[in-house]
Amino acid sequence: MNEHDSERIAGLLEADGYRPVAEAAHAEVVVLNTCAVRENADNRLYGALGHLKPLKEQNRRLRIVVAGCLAQKDQGLIQRKAPWVDVVIGTHALPSLLDLIRRSELDGSQMDVREFTEVFPSALPARRGSQHHAWVSVSVGCDNACTFCIVPLVRGPQLSRSLGDVLSEVQALARQGVVEICLLGQNVNTYGRDLTVPESPRKPRFAELLRAVDGVEGIRRIRFTSPHPHDFTEDVIQAMAECEAVCEHIHFPLQSGSDRVLGLMRRSYRSERYLGWLDRIRSAVPGIAVTTDIIVGFPGETEHDFQDTLSVTEAAQFDAAYTFQYSPRPGTPAATRPDQVPKGVVQERFDRLVALQERISLETNERMVGGSYEVLIEGEGRKGRLAGRTRTNKLVHLDAELGPGEFGQAMVTAAHPHHLDGELAASLVGSTSRA
Ligand code: SF4
């Protein structure tokens, strides 16, 4: 979501005539778009602002903008700690960015941290990092209240975009040559719950949205992130199985394998139900890759709880896992719990989980060796080779005379925990393959 917002910020500035420069020293405007989900966002923000201070002293016309979650959360604190900041703009106020920059030139520092989104960031111009891939937000905010998570605080309650708006954006992107889209929402499964459709008793559902987007000509790959295991539904599985462009990959956040910890996290599913969903997804969509998020060392987590996480990880056979060491996010309920797990213990558990997942990732990747898979070229990879992604979102390094956005068929020659090596078997122009 943060990356998506950054593309909008760059797009707004470019539409106003600004051009990117390589160094802050040559800039007229510097925007720091913060993400409070990541650890140490505060330290990194104030570190970066410290580096910008001398530039501001040399050039009073330089505009320094702080955007994103930390701007929303810390609001006036940022300008108190770094009075050389010109604009603090929250997650809901992006459409006002240019206005705030101009006003700061005339009237001094500005802040807009309004509580509600009036214009979806997706409706703003974008300067996309890729010509063939685009993020499309289907909703912003979240109605859940996971006790470790800052998102509801900084992004507010869920607000869905109308199905028609999402579809129009995807159609426009397809006309611009985009072949892969990723539908974005904090909890895509509850998409539409907050919408009312005139003269219809029914609210749009995520599965319908998937089917509608699947019908857009030119879009060959559809991804989405993230579904919540509590709100997952059979109709989404059916749509995934039946929609040709929907990729065989799901990011399905587990967070913990311990039912007791899931309760403490206020995640309203249990490990058995989670694994049940995986069985159903895998039998409906053969060959699907599953990735996940896992937090280690949530307050109160015991060795027994952690063993449950290891067991569920083994049972789930994830293709990859984003593993995080718990760190308190001020303002969240878990941050004030007295039973924080000592750092050394968290690190030691984290190392064990990473070792287990590396083994599983390598084994799942090894099963692909000798197979042939459609890859979409992203650009340059390591050691002068190209990097492409399979429909299952595996990174493949290969040599080929192809450019970003082109498709090829790759024979996988070697497996590693985080990528595959391959050889080009064929370049593909007009076909969509489920291989
Ligand atoms: S569902 Fe996701 S975004 Fe919402 S509170 Fe939980 S972790 Fe945060």
Coordinates of C-alpha atoms and ligand atoms in Angstrom, one line a residue:
M1 CA 0.0 0.0 0.0
N2 CA 2.9 2.3 0.8
E3 CA 4.5 1.6 -2.6
H4 CA 1.2 2.2 -4.3
D5 CA 0.9 5.6 -2.5
S6 CA 4.5 6.4 -3.4
E7 CA 3.6 5.9 -7.1
R8 CA 0.7 8.3 -6.6
I9 CA 2.9 10.9 -4.9
A10 CA 5.4 10.8 -7.8
G11 CA 2.5 10.9 -10.3
L12 CA 1.0 14.0 -8.7
L13 CA 4.3 15.8 -8.7
E14 CA 5.1 14.8 -12.3
A15 CA 1.7 15.9 -13.5
D16 CA 2.5 19.2 -12.0
G17 CA 5.8 19.5 -14.0
Y18 CA 8.3 18.1 -11.5
R19 CA 10.9 15.6 -12.6
P20 CA 12.8 13.1 -10.5
V21 CA 16.4 13.8 -9.6
A22 CA 19.0 11.4 -8.4
E23 CA 20.0 13.3 -5.2
A24 CA 18.2 15.3 -2.6
A25 CA 20.7 18.1 -2.9
H26 CA 19.3 18.8 -6.4
A27 CA 15.7 18.6 -5.5
E28 CA 13.0 21.3 -5.0
V29 CA 10.8 18.9 -3.2
V30 CA 11.7 15.9 -1.1
V31 CA 8.9 13.5 0.0
L32 CA 9.5 10.9 2.7
N33 CA 6.6 8.4 2.5
T34 CA 6.6 6.5 5.7
C35 CA 5.3 3.0 6.6
A36 CA 4.7 2.4 10.3
V37 CA 4.2 -1.3 9.8
R38 CA 7.9 -1.7 9.4
E39 CA 10.2 -1.7 12.4
N40 CA 12.1 1.4 13.3
A41 CA 10.1 3.7 11.0
D42 CA 10.5 6.5 13.5
N43 CA 14.2 6.2 13.8
R44 CA 14.7 6.0 10.1
L45 CA 12.4 9.0 9.5
Y46 CA 14.2 11.3 12.0
G47 CA 17.6 10.0 10.7
A48 CA 16.6 11.0 7.1
L49 CA 15.2 14.3 8.3
G50 CA 18.5 15.0 10.1
H51 CA 20.3 14.5 6.8
L52 CA 18.0 16.9 5.1
K53 CA 18.3 19.7 7.7
P54 CA 21.6 21.2 6.3
L55 CA 20.1 21.1 2.7
K56 CA 17.2 23.1 4.0
E57 CA 19.6 25.6 5.7
Q58 CA 21.4 26.1 2.4
N59 CA 18.2 26.3 0.3
R60 CA 15.2 27.8 2.1
R61 CA 13.0 27.1 -1.0
L62 CA 13.5 23.3 -0.6
R63 CA 10.2 21.8 0.4
I64 CA 10.4 18.8 2.8
V65 CA 7.2 16.7 3.0
V66 CA 6.5 13.8 5.3
A67 CA 3.7 11.5 4.2
G68 CA 2.2 8.1 5.1
C69 CA 1.4 6.3 8.2
L70 CA 3.8 8.0 10.6
A71 CA 2.6 11.4 9.4
Q72 CA -0.9 10.2 10.2
K73 CA 0.0 8.8 13.6
D74 CA 2.6 11.4 14.8
Q75 CA 1.0 14.5 13.3
G76 CA 2.2 17.6 15.2
L77 CA 5.1 15.7 16.8
I78 CA 7.0 15.6 13.5
Q79 CA 7.0 19.4 13.1
R80 CA 8.0 19.7 16.8
K81 CA 10.9 17.4 16.4
A82 CA 11.9 18.6 13.0
P83 CA 10.6 22.1 12.5
W84 CA 12.3 22.3 9.1
V85 CA 9.6 20.0 7.7
D86 CA 7.2 22.0 5.5
V87 CA 4.3 19.6 5.0
V88 CA 2.9 16.7 7.0
I89 CA 0.4 14.9 5.0
G90 CA -1.6 11.9 6.3
T91 CA -2.7 8.7 4.5
H92 CA -6.1 10.2 3.5
A93 CA -5.0 13.6 2.2
L94 CA -2.8 12.7 -0.8
P95 CA -5.0 14.6 -3.3
S96 CA -4.1 17.8 -1.4
L97 CA -0.3 17.3 -1.8
L98 CA 0.3 20.0 -4.4
D99 CA -1.9 22.5 -2.7
L100 CA -0.1 22.0 0.7
I101 CA 3.3 22.4 -1.0
R102 CA 2.2 25.7 -2.5
R103 CA 0.6 26.9 0.7
S104 CA 3.8 26.1 2.6
E105 CA 5.7 28.4 0.3
L106 CA 3.4 31.3 1.2
D107 CA 2.2 30.6 4.7
G108 CA 4.8 28.3 6.4
S109 CA 4.4 24.7 7.5
Q110 CA 1.2 22.8 6.7
M111 CA -0.4 19.7 8.0
D112 CA -3.4 17.7 6.7
V113 CA -4.1 14.5 8.6
R114 CA -7.8 14.2 8.0
E115 CA -9.5 11.1 9.2
F116 CA -11.4 10.0 6.1
T117 CA -10.5 9.3 2.5
E118 CA -12.5 11.3 0.0
V119 CA -10.6 10.4 -3.1
F120 CA -9.1 6.9 -3.5
P121 CA -5.3 7.2 -4.1
S122 CA -5.8 5.0 -7.1
A123 CA -7.9 7.7 -8.8
L124 CA -4.8 10.0 -8.7
P125 CA -2.2 10.1 -11.5
A126 CA 0.6 7.5 -11.0
R127 CA 4.2 7.3 -11.9
R128 CA 4.5 3.6 -11.9
G129 CA 7.8 1.8 -11.3
S130 CA 6.9 -0.7 -14.0
Q131 CA 5.1 -0.3 -17.3
H132 CA 3.7 -3.8 -17.3
H133 CA 2.7 -4.2 -13.6
A134 CA 0.3 -2.0 -11.6
W135 CA -1.2 -1.9 -8.1
V136 CA -4.9 -1.3 -8.0
S137 CA -6.5 -0.6 -4.6
V138 CA -9.9 -2.1 -4.0
S139 CA -10.2 -0.8 -0.5
V140 CA -8.4 1.2 2.1
G141 CA -8.4 0.8 5.9
C142 CA -9.4 -2.2 8.0
D143 CA -12.3 -3.1 10.3
N144 CA -10.3 -5.6 12.2
A145 CA -8.3 -4.9 15.4
C146 CA -5.4 -7.2 15.5
T147 CA -3.6 -6.3 18.7
F148 CA -0.1 -5.9 17.0
C149 CA -1.2 -3.8 14.1
I150 CA -1.1 -0.1 13.6
V151 CA -3.1 -0.1 10.3
P152 CA -6.6 0.6 11.7
L153 CA -5.2 3.5 13.6
V154 CA -3.5 5.1 10.6
R155 CA -5.7 4.0 7.7
G156 CA -9.0 4.1 9.5
P157 CA -12.0 1.8 8.9
Q158 CA -12.5 -0.1 5.6
L159 CA -13.6 1.9 2.7
S160 CA -14.2 -0.1 -0.5
R161 CA -14.1 1.4 -4.1
S162 CA -17.1 0.6 -6.3
L163 CA -16.7 -2.4 -8.6
G164 CA -17.2 -0.1 -11.6
D165 CA -14.3 2.2 -10.5
V166 CA -11.9 -0.7 -10.0
L167 CA -12.9 -2.1 -13.4
S168 CA -12.5 1.2 -15.2
E169 CA -9.0 1.6 -13.8
V170 CA -8.0 -1.9 -14.8
Q171 CA -9.4 -1.4 -18.3
A172 CA -7.4 1.9 -18.6
L173 CA -4.3 0.2 -17.4
A174 CA -4.8 -2.6 -19.9
R175 CA -5.0 0.0 -22.7
Q176 CA -1.7 1.4 -21.5
G177 CA 0.0 -2.0 -21.9
V178 CA -0.2 -3.3 -18.3
V179 CA -0.5 -7.1 -18.3
E180 CA -0.3 -7.8 -14.6
I181 CA -2.2 -6.2 -11.8
C182 CA -2.2 -6.7 -8.1
L183 CA -5.5 -5.9 -6.3
L184 CA -4.7 -4.3 -3.0
G185 CA -6.7 -4.2 0.2
Q186 CA -5.9 -4.7 3.9
N187 CA -8.5 -7.5 3.9
V188 CA -9.6 -8.1 0.4
N189 CA -12.2 -10.7 1.5
T190 CA -14.3 -8.1 3.1
Y191 CA -14.3 -6.0 0.0
G192 CA -17.7 -4.5 -0.6
R193 CA -19.1 -5.0 2.9
D194 CA -19.2 -1.2 3.4
L195 CA -20.7 -0.4 0.0
T196 CA -24.3 0.0 -0.8
V197 CA -25.4 -0.5 -4.4
P198 CA -28.5 1.5 -5.4
E199 CA -31.5 -0.7 -6.1
S200 CA -29.6 -3.8 -5.2
P201 CA -30.1 -5.8 -1.9
R202 CA -26.7 -7.4 -2.4
K203 CA -23.3 -5.9 -1.8
P204 CA -20.5 -6.7 -4.3
R205 CA -18.2 -9.4 -3.2
F206 CA -14.5 -10.0 -3.8
A207 CA -15.1 -13.1 -5.9
E208 CA -17.3 -11.0 -8.3
L209 CA -14.5 -8.4 -8.5
L210 CA -12.0 -11.1 -9.5
R211 CA -14.3 -12.5 -12.2
A212 CA -15.0 -9.0 -13.5
V213 CA -11.3 -8.1 -13.7
D214 CA -10.5 -11.5 -15.3
G215 CA -12.7 -10.4 -18.2
V216 CA -10.6 -7.4 -19.0
E217 CA -8.8 -8.0 -22.3
G218 CA -5.0 -7.7 -22.1
I219 CA -4.7 -8.5 -18.4
R220 CA -2.9 -11.8 -18.3
R221 CA -2.1 -12.0 -14.6
I222 CA -4.1 -11.0 -11.6
R223 CA -2.7 -11.2 -8.1
F224 CA -4.2 -9.9 -4.9
T225 CA -3.1 -9.1 -1.3
S226 CA -4.1 -9.9 1.3
P227 CA -6.9 -12.2 2.2
H228 CA -7.7 -12.7 5.9
P229 CA -8.1 -16.4 6.9
H230 CA -11.1 -15.5 9.1
D231 CA -13.1 -13.9 6.2
F232 CA -12.0 -16.3 3.4
T233 CA -14.9 -17.8 1.4
E234 CA -15.5 -20.7 -1.0
D235 CA -16.6 -18.4 -3.7
V236 CA -13.1 -16.8 -3.9
I237 CA -11.6 -20.3 -4.3
Q238 CA -14.0 -21.0 -7.1
A239 CA -13.2 -17.7 -8.8
M240 CA -9.4 -18.5 -8.4
A241 CA -9.9 -21.9 -10.0
E242 CA -12.1 -20.6 -12.9
C243 CA -10.5 -17.3 -13.8
E244 CA -7.7 -17.8 -16.3
A245 CA -5.8 -14.7 -15.4
V246 CA -5.9 -15.2 -11.6
C247 CA -2.4 -16.5 -10.8
E248 CA -1.8 -19.7 -8.9
H249 CA -0.4 -17.9 -5.8
I250 CA -2.0 -16.9 -2.6
H251 CA -0.5 -14.9 0.2
F252 CA -2.3 -16.1 3.3
P253 CA -1.1 -14.6 6.5
L254 CA -0.9 -17.1 9.4
Q255 CA 0.8 -14.8 11.9
S256 CA 1.1 -17.6 14.5
G257 CA 0.5 -21.4 14.7
S258 CA -0.5 -21.2 18.3
D259 CA -4.3 -20.9 18.9
R260 CA -3.6 -19.3 22.2
V261 CA -1.4 -16.6 20.6
L262 CA -3.9 -16.1 17.7
G263 CA -6.5 -15.3 20.4
L264 CA -4.1 -12.8 22.1
M265 CA -3.5 -11.3 18.6
R266 CA -7.3 -11.1 18.2
R267 CA -7.0 -13.1 15.0
S268 CA -10.4 -14.9 14.9
Y269 CA -9.4 -18.2 13.2
R270 CA -7.5 -21.1 14.6
S271 CA -4.7 -23.2 13.1
E272 CA -7.0 -26.1 12.2
R273 CA -9.3 -23.9 10.2
Y274 CA -6.3 -22.2 8.5
L275 CA -4.9 -25.6 7.4
G276 CA -8.4 -26.6 6.3
W277 CA -8.5 -23.6 4.0
L278 CA -5.1 -24.5 2.5
D279 CA -6.3 -28.0 1.7
R280 CA -9.4 -26.7 -0.1
I281 CA -7.4 -24.0 -2.0
R282 CA -4.8 -26.6 -3.0
S283 CA -7.3 -29.1 -4.3
A284 CA -9.2 -26.5 -6.3
V285 CA -6.1 -24.8 -7.7
P286 CA -3.5 -27.5 -8.3
G287 CA 0.1 -26.3 -8.1
I288 CA -0.8 -23.1 -6.3
A289 CA 2.0 -21.5 -4.3
V290 CA 1.2 -20.4 -0.8
T291 CA 3.2 -17.7 1.0
T292 CA 2.5 -16.3 4.5
D293 CA 3.5 -13.8 7.2
I294 CA 4.5 -15.1 10.6
I295 CA 5.3 -13.0 13.7
V296 CA 7.7 -14.6 16.2
G297 CA 7.8 -13.5 19.9
F298 CA 4.4 -11.9 20.3
P299 CA 4.0 -10.9 24.0
G300 CA 3.2 -14.0 26.1
E301 CA 4.4 -16.4 23.4
T302 CA 5.9 -19.5 25.2
E303 CA 8.2 -22.1 23.8
H304 CA 5.1 -24.4 23.6
D305 CA 3.3 -21.8 21.5
F306 CA 6.3 -21.4 19.3
Q307 CA 6.5 -25.2 18.8
D308 CA 2.9 -24.9 17.5
T309 CA 4.1 -22.4 15.0
L310 CA 6.8 -24.7 13.8
S311 CA 4.3 -27.6 13.5
V312 CA 1.8 -25.6 11.5
T313 CA 4.7 -24.2 9.3
E314 CA 5.7 -27.8 8.6
A315 CA 2.2 -28.9 8.0
A316 CA 1.4 -26.0 5.7
Q317 CA 4.5 -26.4 3.5
F318 CA 4.6 -22.8 2.6
D319 CA 6.5 -21.8 -0.6
A320 CA 7.9 -18.8 1.3
A321 CA 7.2 -17.0 4.6
Y322 CA 7.8 -13.4 5.5
T323 CA 9.0 -13.9 9.1
F324 CA 9.0 -11.0 11.5
Q325 CA 10.4 -10.5 15.0
Y326 CA 7.6 -8.9 17.1
S327 CA 8.4 -5.3 18.0
P328 CA 5.9 -3.1 19.7
R329 CA 4.1 -0.5 17.7
P330 CA 3.2 2.4 20.0
G331 CA -0.6 2.8 20.2
T332 CA -1.4 -0.9 19.7
P333 CA -2.8 -3.0 22.5
A334 CA 0.0 -5.5 22.4
A335 CA 2.7 -2.8 22.9
T336 CA 1.7 -2.3 26.5
R337 CA 1.4 -5.9 27.5
P338 CA 3.7 -6.7 30.4
D339 CA 4.8 -10.1 29.1
Q340 CA 7.1 -9.0 26.3
V341 CA 9.4 -11.8 25.2
P342 CA 13.1 -11.0 25.8
K343 CA 14.9 -10.0 22.5
G344 CA 17.4 -12.9 22.8
V345 CA 14.6 -15.5 23.0
V346 CA 12.8 -13.9 20.1
Q347 CA 16.0 -14.0 18.0
E348 CA 16.7 -17.6 18.8
R349 CA 13.1 -18.7 17.9
F350 CA 13.2 -16.6 14.8
D351 CA 16.4 -18.3 13.6
R352 CA 14.8 -21.7 14.1
L353 CA 11.8 -20.7 12.1
V354 CA 13.8 -19.2 9.3
A355 CA 15.9 -22.4 9.1
L356 CA 12.8 -24.6 8.9
Q357 CA 11.2 -22.4 6.2
E358 CA 14.4 -22.2 4.2
R359 CA 14.5 -26.0 4.1
I360 CA 10.8 -26.2 3.1
S361 CA 11.2 -23.4 0.5
L362 CA 14.2 -25.2 -1.0
E363 CA 12.3 -28.5 -1.2
T364 CA 9.2 -26.9 -2.8
N365 CA 11.5 -25.1 -5.4
E366 CA 13.4 -28.4 -6.1
R367 CA 10.2 -30.0 -7.1
M368 CA 10.1 -27.5 -10.0
V369 CA 13.5 -28.4 -11.5
G370 CA 13.0 -29.9 -14.9
G371 CA 9.6 -28.3 -15.4
S372 CA 8.7 -25.6 -17.8
Y373 CA 6.9 -22.4 -16.6
E374 CA 5.6 -19.2 -18.1
V375 CA 7.7 -16.3 -16.8
L376 CA 7.0 -12.6 -17.1
I377 CA 10.3 -10.7 -17.3
E378 CA 10.7 -8.0 -14.7
G379 CA 14.1 -6.6 -15.6
E380 CA 17.7 -7.2 -14.8
G381 CA 18.4 -9.8 -12.1
R382 CA 21.7 -10.9 -10.6
K383 CA 25.0 -11.3 -12.3
G384 CA 23.7 -9.7 -15.5
R385 CA 20.9 -12.2 -16.0
L386 CA 17.3 -11.4 -16.4
A387 CA 14.7 -11.8 -13.6
G388 CA 11.3 -13.1 -14.3
R389 CA 8.3 -14.4 -12.2
T390 CA 6.3 -17.5 -12.7
R391 CA 2.5 -17.3 -12.3
T392 CA 3.2 -18.8 -8.8
N393 CA 5.4 -15.7 -8.1
K394 CA 8.7 -17.6 -8.1
L395 CA 11.7 -15.6 -9.0
V396 CA 13.6 -17.1 -12.0
H397 CA 17.0 -15.9 -13.2
L398 CA 17.6 -16.7 -16.8
D399 CA 19.4 -15.5 -20.0
A400 CA 17.1 -14.3 -22.8
E401 CA 16.7 -11.7 -25.4
L402 CA 13.5 -10.4 -23.7
G403 CA 12.6 -7.1 -22.1
P404 CA 10.5 -6.1 -19.1
G405 CA 6.9 -7.0 -19.6
E406 CA 7.6 -9.8 -22.1
F407 CA 6.7 -13.4 -21.5
G408 CA 8.9 -16.5 -22.0
Q409 CA 8.7 -20.1 -21.2
A410 CA 11.5 -21.1 -18.9
M411 CA 12.9 -24.6 -18.1
V412 CA 14.0 -24.6 -14.5
T413 CA 17.5 -25.9 -14.1
A414 CA 18.3 -25.3 -10.4
A415 CA 16.6 -24.5 -7.2
H416 CA 17.6 -22.2 -4.3
P417 CA 15.5 -21.2 -1.3
H418 CA 14.6 -17.8 -2.7
H419 CA 14.9 -18.2 -6.4
L420 CA 15.2 -20.6 -9.3
D421 CA 17.7 -20.7 -12.2
G422 CA 16.3 -21.4 -15.6
E423 CA 16.8 -21.4 -19.4
L424 CA 14.6 -19.9 -21.9
A425 CA 12.6 -22.6 -23.7
A426 CA 10.5 -20.2 -25.8
S427 CA 9.3 -16.6 -25.9
L428 CA 5.6 -16.2 -25.8
V429 CA 3.7 -13.5 -27.4
G430 CA 0.0 -13.9 -27.3
S431 CA -0.7 -16.9 -25.2
T432 CA -1.7 -17.3 -21.5
S433 CA -0.5 -20.5 -20.0
R434 CA -1.4 -22.0 -16.7
A435 CA 1.8 -24.1 -16.7
Ligands
SF4_1 S1 -6.5 -7.6 9.3 FE1 -4.4 -6.9 8.7 S2 -4.5 -4.7 8.5 FE2 -6.4 -5.3 9.6 S3 -5.8 -5.1 11.8 FE3 -5.3 -7.2 11.2 S4 -3.2 -7.2 10.5 FE4 -3.9 -5.1 10.6

